[in-house]
Coordinates of C-alpha atoms in Angstrom, one line a residue:
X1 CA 6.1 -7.4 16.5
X2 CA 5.2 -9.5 13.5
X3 CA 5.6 -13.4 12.2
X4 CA 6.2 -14.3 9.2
X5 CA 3.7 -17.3 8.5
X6 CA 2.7 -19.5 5.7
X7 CA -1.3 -20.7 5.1
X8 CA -2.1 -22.2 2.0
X9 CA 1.3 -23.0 0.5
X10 CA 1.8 -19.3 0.8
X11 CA 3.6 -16.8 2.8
X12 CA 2.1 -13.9 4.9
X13 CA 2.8 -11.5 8.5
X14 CA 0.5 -11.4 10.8
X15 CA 1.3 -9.5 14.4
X16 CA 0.8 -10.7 17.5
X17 CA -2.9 -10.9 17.9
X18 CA -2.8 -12.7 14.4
X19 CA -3.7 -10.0 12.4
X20 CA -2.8 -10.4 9.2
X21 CA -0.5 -7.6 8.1
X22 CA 0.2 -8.7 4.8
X23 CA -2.1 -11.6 3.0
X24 CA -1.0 -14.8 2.5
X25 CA -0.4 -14.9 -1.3
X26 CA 3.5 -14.6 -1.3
X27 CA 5.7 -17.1 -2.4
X28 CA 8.7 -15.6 -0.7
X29 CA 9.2 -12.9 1.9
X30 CA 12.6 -11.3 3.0
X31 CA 12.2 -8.7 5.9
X32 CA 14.8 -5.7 4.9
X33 CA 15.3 -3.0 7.1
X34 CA 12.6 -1.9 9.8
X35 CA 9.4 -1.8 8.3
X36 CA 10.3 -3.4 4.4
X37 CA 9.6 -6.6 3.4
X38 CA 10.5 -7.8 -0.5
X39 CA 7.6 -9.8 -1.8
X40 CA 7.7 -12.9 -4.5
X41 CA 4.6 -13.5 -6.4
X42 CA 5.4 -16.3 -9.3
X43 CA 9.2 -14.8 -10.8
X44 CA 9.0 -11.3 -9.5
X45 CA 9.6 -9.3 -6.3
X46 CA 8.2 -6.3 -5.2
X47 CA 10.0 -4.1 -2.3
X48 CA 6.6 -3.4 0.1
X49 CA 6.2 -0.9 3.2
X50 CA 4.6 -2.8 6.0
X51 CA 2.7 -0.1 7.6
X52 CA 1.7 2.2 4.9
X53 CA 0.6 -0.4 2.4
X54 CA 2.8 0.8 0.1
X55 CA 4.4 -0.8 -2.9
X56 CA 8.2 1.5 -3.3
X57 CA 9.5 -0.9 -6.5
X58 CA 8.1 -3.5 -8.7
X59 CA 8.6 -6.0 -11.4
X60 CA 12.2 -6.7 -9.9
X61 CA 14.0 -10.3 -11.4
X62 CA 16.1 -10.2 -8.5
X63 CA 17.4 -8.6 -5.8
X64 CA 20.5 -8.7 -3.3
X65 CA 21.2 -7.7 -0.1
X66 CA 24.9 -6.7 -0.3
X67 CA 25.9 -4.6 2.6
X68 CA 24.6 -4.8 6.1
X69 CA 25.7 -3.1 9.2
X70 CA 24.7 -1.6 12.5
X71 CA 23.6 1.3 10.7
X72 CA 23.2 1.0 7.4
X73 CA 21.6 -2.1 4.6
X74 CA 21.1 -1.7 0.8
X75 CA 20.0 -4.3 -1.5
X76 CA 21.3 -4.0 -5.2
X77 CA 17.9 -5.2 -7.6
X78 CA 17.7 -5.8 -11.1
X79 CA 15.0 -5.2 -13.5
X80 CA 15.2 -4.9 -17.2
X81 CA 16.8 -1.6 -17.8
X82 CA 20.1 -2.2 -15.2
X83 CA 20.6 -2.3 -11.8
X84 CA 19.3 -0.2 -9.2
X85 CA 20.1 0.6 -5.6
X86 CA 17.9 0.9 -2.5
X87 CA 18.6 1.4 1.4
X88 CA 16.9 0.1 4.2
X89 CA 14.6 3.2 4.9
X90 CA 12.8 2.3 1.5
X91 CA 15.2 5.8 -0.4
X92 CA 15.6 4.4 -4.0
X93 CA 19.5 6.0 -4.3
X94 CA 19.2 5.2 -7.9
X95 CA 17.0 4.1 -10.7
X96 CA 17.4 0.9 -11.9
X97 CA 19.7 1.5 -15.2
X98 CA 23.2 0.8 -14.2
X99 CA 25.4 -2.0 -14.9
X100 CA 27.7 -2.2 -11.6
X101 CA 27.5 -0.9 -7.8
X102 CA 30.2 -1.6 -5.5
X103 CA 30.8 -0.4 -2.1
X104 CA 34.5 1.2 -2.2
X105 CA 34.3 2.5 1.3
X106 CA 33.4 0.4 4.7
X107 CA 30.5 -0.6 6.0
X108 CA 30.3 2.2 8.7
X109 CA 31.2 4.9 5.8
X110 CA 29.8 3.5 2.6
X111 CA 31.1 5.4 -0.6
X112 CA 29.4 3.9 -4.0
X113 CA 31.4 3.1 -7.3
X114 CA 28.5 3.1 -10.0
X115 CA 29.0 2.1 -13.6
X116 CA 27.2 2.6 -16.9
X117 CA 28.0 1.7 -20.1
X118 CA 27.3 3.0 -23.1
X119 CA 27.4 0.7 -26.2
X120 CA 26.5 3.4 -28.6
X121 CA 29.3 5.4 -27.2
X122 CA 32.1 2.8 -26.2
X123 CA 32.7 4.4 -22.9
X124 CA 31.7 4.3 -19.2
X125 CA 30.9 6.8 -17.0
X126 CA 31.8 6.5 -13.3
X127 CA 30.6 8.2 -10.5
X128 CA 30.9 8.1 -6.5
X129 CA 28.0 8.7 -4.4
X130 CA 27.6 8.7 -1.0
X131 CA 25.1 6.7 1.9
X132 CA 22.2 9.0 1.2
X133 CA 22.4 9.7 -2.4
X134 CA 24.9 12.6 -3.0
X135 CA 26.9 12.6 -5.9
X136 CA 30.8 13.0 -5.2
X137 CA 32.3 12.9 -8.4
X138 CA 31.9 11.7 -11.8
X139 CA 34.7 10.4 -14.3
X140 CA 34.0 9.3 -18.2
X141 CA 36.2 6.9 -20.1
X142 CA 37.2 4.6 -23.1
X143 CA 37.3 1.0 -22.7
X144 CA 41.0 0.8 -22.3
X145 CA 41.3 3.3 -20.0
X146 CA 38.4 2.0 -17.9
X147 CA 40.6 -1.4 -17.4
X148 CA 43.1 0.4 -16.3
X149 CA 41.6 2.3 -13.7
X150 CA 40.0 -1.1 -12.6
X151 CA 43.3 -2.5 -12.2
X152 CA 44.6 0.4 -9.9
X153 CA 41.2 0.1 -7.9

């Protein structure tokens, strides 16, 4: 067990014996998953193991959790390149250089719509992946088709 504390104007864990876990020099924590924690120092968070010291993304503007169940949470985050997407086990599912992820499926059988767009090329490519990363299929089109197929989703 842990607490999330604040000393100093800033925010820390420490576990039951008051042992800090992480130091109090946060100005934000959000506990995600079992054993992550995303971390704000000044504008940007950091996604941060709790028991292995380990820092798993950085430099993030932002970052949302946007599907939570029994078993499963991801949180979409944003850095400069795109949009990336991370579960609750600390598995980066993808990089952070996509425009759009959406959850097509349910929350017991998640099934990802991911988009990117490419400006050079006028078209986006679409692909479906799965809860733990697998690639189902991939679809490329022009921007009139791509409204289209929006509009059917």
């Amino acid at each position: 067990s842990f607490y999330l504390t604040k000393k100093g104007g800033y925010f820390g864990l420490i576990d039951i014996d008051e042992n800090e876990i992480l130091p109090f020099e946060y100005d934000k924590l959000i506990l995600f998953g079992d054993s992550l924690v995303w971390t704000q120092h000044e504008d940007l968070w950091s996604l941060r193991h709790l028991f292995r010291e380990e820092t798993l993304i950085e430099d993030v503007s932002r970052f949302e959790t946007f599907l939570e169940t029994d078993q499963h949470v991801f949180s979409r985050y944003y850095k400069t390149g795109g949009l990336g997407l991370v579960n609750g086990q600390g598995q980066i599912l993808l990089k952070p250089k996509f425009n759009e992820v959406t959850n097509v499926g349910t929350g017991q059988e998640p099934l990802f719509m991911i988009e990117l767009y490419s400006e050079e090329a006028d078209y986006y490519v679409v692909f479906y992946m799965d809860e733990v990363g697998v690639r189902i299929e991939a679809h490329a089109y022009n921007p009139q088709e791509y409204g289209k197929v929006l509009c059917e989703e």
